[in-house]
PDB file of C-alpha atoms in Angstrom:
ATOM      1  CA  UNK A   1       3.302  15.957  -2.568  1.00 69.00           C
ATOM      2  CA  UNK A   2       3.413  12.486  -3.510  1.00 78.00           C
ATOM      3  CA  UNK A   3       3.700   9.955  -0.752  1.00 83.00           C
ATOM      4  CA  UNK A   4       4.102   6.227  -1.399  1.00 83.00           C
ATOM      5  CA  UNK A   5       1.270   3.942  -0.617  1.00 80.00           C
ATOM      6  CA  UNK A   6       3.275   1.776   2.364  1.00 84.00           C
ATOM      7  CA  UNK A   7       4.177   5.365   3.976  1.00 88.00           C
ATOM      8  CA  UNK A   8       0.341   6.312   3.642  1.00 86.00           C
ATOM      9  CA  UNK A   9      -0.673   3.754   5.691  1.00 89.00           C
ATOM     10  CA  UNK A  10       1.767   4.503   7.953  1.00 92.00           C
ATOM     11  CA  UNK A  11       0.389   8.012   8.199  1.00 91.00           C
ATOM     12  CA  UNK A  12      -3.175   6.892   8.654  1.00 89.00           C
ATOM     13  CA  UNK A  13      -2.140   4.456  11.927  1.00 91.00           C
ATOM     14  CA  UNK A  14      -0.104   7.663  13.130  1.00 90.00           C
ATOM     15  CA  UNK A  15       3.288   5.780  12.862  1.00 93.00           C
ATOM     16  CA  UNK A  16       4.645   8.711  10.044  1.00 95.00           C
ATOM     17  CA  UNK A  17       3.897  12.306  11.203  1.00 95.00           C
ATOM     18  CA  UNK A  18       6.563  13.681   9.139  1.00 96.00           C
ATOM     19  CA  UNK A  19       7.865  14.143   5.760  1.00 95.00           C
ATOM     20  CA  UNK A  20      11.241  15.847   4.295  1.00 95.00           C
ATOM     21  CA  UNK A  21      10.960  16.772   0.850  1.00 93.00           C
ATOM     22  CA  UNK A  22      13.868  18.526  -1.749  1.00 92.00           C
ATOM     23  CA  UNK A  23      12.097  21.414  -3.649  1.00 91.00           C
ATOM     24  CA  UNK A  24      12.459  24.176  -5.342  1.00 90.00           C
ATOM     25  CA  UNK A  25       9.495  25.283  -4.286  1.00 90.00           C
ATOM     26  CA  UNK A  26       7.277  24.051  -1.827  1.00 90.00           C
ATOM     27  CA  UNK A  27       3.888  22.146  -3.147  1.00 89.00           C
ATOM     28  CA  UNK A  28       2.275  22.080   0.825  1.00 93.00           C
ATOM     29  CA  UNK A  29       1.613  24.911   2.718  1.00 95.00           C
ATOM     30  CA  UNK A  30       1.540  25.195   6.724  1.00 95.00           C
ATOM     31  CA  UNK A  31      -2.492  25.558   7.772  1.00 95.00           C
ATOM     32  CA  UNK A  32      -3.114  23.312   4.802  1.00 94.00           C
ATOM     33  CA  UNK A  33      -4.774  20.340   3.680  1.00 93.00           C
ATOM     34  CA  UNK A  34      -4.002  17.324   1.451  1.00 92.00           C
ATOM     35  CA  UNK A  35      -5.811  14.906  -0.367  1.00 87.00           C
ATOM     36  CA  UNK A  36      -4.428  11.234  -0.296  1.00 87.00           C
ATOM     37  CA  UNK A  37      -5.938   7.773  -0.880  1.00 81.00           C
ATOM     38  CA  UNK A  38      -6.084   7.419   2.580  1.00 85.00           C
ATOM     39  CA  UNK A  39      -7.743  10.192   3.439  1.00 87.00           C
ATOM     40  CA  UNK A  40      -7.013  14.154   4.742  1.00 91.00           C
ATOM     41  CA  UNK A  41      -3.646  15.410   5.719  1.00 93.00           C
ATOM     42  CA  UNK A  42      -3.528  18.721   7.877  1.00 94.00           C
ATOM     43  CA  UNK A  43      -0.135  20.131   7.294  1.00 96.00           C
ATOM     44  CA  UNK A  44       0.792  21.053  10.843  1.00 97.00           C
ATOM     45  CA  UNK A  45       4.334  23.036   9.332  1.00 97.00           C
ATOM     46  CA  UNK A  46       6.266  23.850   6.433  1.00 96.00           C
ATOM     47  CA  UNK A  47      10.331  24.564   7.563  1.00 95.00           C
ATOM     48  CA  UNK A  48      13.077  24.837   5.773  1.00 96.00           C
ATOM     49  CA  UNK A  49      15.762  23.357   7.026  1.00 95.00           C
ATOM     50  CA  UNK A  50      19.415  22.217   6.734  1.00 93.00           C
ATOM     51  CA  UNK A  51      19.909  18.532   5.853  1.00 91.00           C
ATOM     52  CA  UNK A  52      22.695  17.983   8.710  1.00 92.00           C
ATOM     53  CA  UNK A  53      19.686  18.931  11.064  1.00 93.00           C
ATOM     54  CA  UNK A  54      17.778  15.846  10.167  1.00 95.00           C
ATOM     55  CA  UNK A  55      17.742  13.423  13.258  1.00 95.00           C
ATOM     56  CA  UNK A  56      17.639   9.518  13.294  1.00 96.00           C
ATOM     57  CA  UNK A  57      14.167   9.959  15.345  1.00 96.00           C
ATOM     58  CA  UNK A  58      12.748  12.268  12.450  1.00 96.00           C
ATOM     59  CA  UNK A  59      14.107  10.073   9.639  1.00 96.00           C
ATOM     60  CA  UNK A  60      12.204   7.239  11.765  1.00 95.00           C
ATOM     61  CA  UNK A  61       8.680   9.314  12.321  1.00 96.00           C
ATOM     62  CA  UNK A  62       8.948   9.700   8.539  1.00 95.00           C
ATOM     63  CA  UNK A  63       9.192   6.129   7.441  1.00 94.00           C
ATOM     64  CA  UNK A  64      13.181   5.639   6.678  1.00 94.00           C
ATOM     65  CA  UNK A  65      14.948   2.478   8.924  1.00 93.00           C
ATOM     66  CA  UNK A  66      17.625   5.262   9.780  1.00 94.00           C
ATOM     67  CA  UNK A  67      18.847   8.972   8.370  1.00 94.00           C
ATOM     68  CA  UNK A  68      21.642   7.761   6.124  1.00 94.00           C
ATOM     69  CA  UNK A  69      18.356   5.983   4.192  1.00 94.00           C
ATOM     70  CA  UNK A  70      16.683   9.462   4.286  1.00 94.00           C
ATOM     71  CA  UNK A  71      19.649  11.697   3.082  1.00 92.00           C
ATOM     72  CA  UNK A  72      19.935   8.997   0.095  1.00 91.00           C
ATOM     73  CA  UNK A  73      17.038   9.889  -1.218  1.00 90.00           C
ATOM     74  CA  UNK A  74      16.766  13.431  -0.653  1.00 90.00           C
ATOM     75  CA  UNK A  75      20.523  13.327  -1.979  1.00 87.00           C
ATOM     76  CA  UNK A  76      19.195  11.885  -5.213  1.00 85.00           C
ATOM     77  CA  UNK A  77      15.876  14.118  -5.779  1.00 72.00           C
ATOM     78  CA  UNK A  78      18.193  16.538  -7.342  1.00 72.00           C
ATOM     79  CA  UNK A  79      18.109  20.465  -6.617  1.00 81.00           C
ATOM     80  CA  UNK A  80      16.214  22.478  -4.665  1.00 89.00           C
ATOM     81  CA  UNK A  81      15.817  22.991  -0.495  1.00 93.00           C
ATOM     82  CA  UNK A  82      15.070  20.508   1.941  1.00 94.00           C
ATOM     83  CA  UNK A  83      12.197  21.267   3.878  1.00 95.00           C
ATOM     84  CA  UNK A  84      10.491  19.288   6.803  1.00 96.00           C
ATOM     85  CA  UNK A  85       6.763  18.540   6.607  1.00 96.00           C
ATOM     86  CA  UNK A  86       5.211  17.960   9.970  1.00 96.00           C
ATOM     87  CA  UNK A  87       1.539  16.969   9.649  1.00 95.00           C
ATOM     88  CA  UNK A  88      -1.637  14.959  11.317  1.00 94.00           C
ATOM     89  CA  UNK A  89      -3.861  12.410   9.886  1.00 92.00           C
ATOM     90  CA  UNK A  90      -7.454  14.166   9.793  1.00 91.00           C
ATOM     91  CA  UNK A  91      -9.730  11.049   8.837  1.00 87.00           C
ATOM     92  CA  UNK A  92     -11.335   9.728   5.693  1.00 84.00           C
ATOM     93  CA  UNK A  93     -11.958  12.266   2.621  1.00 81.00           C
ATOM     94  CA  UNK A  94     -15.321  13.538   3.092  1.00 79.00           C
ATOM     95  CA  UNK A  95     -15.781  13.032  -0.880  1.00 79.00           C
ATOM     96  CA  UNK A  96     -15.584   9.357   0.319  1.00 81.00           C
ATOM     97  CA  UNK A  97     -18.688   9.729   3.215  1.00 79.00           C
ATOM     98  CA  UNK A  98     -20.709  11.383   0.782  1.00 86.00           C
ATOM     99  CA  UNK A  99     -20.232   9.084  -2.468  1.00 88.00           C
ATOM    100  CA  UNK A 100     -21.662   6.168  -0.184  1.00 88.00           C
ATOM    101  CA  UNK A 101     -24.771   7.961   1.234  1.00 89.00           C
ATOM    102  CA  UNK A 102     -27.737   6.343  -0.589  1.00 91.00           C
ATOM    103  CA  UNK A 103     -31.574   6.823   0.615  1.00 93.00           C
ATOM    104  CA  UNK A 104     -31.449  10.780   0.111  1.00 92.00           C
ATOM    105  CA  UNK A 105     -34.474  12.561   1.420  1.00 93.00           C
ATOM    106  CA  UNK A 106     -36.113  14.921  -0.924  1.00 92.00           C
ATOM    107  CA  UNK A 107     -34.642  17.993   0.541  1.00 94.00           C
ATOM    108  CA  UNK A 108     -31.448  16.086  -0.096  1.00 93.00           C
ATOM    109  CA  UNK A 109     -32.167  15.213  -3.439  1.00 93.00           C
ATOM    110  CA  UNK A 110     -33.354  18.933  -4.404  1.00 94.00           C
ATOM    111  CA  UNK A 111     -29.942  20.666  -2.893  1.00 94.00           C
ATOM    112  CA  UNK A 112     -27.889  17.952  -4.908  1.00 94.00           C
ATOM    113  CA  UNK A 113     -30.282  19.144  -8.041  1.00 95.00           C
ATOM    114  CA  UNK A 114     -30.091  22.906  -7.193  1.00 96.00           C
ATOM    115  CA  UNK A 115     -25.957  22.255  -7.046  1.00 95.00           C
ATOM    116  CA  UNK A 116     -25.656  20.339 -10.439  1.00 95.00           C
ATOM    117  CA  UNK A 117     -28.121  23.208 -11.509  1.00 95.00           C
ATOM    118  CA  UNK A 118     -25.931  25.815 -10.034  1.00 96.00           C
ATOM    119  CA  UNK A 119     -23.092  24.185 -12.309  1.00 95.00           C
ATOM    120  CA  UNK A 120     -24.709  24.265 -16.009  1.00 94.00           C
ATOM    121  CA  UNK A 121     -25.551  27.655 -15.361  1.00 94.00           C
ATOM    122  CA  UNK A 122     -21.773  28.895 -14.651  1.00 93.00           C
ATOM    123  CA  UNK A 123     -20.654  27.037 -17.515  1.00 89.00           C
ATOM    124  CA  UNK A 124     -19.967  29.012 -20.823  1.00 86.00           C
ATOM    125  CA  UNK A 125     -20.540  25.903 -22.838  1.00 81.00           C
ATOM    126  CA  UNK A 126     -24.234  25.236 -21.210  1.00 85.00           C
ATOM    127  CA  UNK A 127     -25.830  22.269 -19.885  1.00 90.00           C
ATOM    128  CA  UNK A 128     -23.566  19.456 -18.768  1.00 92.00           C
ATOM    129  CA  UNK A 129     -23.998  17.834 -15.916  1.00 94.00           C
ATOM    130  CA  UNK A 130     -26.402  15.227 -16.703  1.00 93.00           C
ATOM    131  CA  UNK A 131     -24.631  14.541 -19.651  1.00 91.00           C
ATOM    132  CA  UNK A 132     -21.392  13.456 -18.578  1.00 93.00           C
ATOM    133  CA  UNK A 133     -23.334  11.540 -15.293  1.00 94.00           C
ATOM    134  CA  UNK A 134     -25.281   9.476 -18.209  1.00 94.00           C
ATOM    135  CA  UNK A 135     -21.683   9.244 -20.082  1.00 93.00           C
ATOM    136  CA  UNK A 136     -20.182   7.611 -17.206  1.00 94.00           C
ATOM    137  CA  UNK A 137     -23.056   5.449 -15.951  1.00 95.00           C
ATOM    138  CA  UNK A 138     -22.922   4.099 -19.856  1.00 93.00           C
ATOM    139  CA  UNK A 139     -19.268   4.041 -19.781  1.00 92.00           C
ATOM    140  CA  UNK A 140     -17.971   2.677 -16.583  1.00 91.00           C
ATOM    141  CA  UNK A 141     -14.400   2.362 -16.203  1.00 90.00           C
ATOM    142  CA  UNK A 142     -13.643   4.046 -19.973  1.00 89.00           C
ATOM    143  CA  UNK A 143     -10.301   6.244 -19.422  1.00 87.00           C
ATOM    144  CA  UNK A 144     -10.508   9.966 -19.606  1.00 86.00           C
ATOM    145  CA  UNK A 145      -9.394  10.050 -22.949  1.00 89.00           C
ATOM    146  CA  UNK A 146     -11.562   7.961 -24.308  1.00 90.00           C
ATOM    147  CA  UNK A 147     -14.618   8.876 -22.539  1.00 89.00           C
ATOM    148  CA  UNK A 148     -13.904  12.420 -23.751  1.00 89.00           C
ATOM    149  CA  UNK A 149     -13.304  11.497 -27.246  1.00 90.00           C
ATOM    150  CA  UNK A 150     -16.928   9.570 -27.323  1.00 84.00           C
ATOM    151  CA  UNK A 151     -18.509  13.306 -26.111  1.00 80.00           C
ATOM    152  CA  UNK A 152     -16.250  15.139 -28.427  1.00 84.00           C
ATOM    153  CA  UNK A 153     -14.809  16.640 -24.963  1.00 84.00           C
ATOM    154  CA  UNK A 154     -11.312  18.176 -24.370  1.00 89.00           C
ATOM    155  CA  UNK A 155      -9.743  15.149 -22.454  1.00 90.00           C
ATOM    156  CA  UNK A 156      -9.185  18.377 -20.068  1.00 91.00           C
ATOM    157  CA  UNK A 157     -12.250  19.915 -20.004  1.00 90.00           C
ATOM    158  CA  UNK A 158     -13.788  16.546 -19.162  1.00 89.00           C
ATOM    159  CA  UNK A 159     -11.561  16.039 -16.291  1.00 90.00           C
ATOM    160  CA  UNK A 160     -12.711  19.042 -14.730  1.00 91.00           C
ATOM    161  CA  UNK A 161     -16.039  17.947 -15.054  1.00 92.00           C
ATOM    162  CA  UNK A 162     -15.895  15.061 -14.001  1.00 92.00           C
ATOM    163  CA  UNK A 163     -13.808  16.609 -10.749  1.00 90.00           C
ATOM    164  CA  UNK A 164     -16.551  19.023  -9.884  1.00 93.00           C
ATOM    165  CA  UNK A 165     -18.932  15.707  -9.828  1.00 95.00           C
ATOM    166  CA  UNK A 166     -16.843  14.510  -7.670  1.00 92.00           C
ATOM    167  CA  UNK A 167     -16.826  17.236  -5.243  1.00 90.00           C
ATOM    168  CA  UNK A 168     -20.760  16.552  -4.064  1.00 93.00           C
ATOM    169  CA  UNK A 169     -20.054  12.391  -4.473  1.00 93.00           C
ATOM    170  CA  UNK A 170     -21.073  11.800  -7.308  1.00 95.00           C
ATOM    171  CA  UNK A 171     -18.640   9.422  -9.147  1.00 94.00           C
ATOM    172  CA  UNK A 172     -15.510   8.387  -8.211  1.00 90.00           C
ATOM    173  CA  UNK A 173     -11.919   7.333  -9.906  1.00 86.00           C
ATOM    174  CA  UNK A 174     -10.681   4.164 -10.331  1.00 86.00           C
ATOM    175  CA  UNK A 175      -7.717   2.652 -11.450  1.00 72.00           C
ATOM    176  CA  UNK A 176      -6.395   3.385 -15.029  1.00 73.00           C
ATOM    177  CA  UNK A 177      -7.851   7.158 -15.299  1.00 72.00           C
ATOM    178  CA  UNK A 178     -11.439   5.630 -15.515  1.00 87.00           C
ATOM    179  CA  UNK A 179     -14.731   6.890 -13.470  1.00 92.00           C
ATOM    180  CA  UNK A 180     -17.712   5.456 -12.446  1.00 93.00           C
ATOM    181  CA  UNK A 181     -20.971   6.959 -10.819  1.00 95.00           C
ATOM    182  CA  UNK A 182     -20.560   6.597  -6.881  1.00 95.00           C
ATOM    183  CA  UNK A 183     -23.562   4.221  -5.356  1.00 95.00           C
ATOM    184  CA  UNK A 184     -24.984   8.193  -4.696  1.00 95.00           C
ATOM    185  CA  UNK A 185     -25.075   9.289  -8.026  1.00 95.00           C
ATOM    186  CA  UNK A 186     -26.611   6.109  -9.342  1.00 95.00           C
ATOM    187  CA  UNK A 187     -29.339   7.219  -7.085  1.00 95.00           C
ATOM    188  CA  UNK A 188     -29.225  10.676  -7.691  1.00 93.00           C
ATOM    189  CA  UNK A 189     -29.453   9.725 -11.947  1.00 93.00           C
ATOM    190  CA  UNK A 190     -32.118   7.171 -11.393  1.00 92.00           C
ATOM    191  CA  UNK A 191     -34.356   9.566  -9.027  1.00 92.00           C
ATOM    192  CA  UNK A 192     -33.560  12.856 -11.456  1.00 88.00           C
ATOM    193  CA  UNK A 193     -34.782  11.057 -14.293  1.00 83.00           C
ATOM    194  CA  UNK A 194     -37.732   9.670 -13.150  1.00 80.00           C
ATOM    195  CA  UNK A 195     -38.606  12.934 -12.417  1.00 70.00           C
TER     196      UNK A 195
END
């Protein structure tokens, strides 16, 4: 569910707690969560509903000046049934907390080791992790594509990686499709291979 960055912030100072989206099929599910740049989402509800139903207060809680603004642009997002997101903001992405936490014990440092450890050996293509960490701390800020093409890497492939890095903080993405090691996994590289 994309959500505009003005309407995000919105959400995150509790002004928005709702959302009406036209879809053929729902990408949000009630009991859900969702990722955003300004943190979790817990999807409170997923309803459909009948347009007419839509009131000025709801238009209002979900960031439109009125209805007739919110019926534009569901009028204009082409096919497909409206449905009315309700939802809370949860707090900051926990991806975020841990990509900042620097000064790891060595029981810290071993469970991020026996993780990244835990990941070569489920991959069918072998040993990877410290690769693409290395790749990234030599390449900061190199688009996807690019990065993948210097480790003769499906673009793909690499993304996955990468994302699976970023689940235990280890780099993050910035703007253009490039990474970068977090401030944690320039420790965790530096301490692993001084080991």
């Amino acid at each position: 569910m994309l959500i505009k960055h003005q309407v995000l912030e919105w959400i995150a100072d509790g002004t928005v707690t709702l959302a009406f989206r036209r879809w053929k099929r729902p990408t949000v599910k009630t009991g859900g969560q969702l990722r955003t740049v300004v943190g979790i989402l817990a999807i409170d509800a997923v309803t459909v509903i009948n347009i007419n139903e839509i009131t000025q207060e709801e238009a209002q809680k979900a960031g439109y000046s009125s209805c007739s603004e919110l019926l534009h642009t569901l009028n204009k997002n082409g096919d497909g049934e409206v449905y009315r997101i309700s939802f809370h903001f949860v707090g900051q992405d926990p991806r975020e907390v841990l990509r900042e936490q620097i000064d790891l014990t060595d029981d810290e440092l071993a469970e991020v080791h026996r993780k990244l450890t835990q990941l070569d050996l489920k991959s069918q293509e072998g040993s990877w992790t410290m690769t693409v960490l290395r790749l990234i701390e030599q390449h900061p800020g190199l688009r996807a594509t690019e990065l993948a093409a210097s480790a003769h890497l499906d673009p793909q492939i690499l993304k996955v990686k990468v994302r699976k890095l970023k689940e235990i903080g280890l780099t993050e993405s910035i703007a253009r499709g490039g990474y970068r090691l977090s401030p944690r996994g320039c420790e965790i590289l530096n301490r692993l291979d001084s080991t």
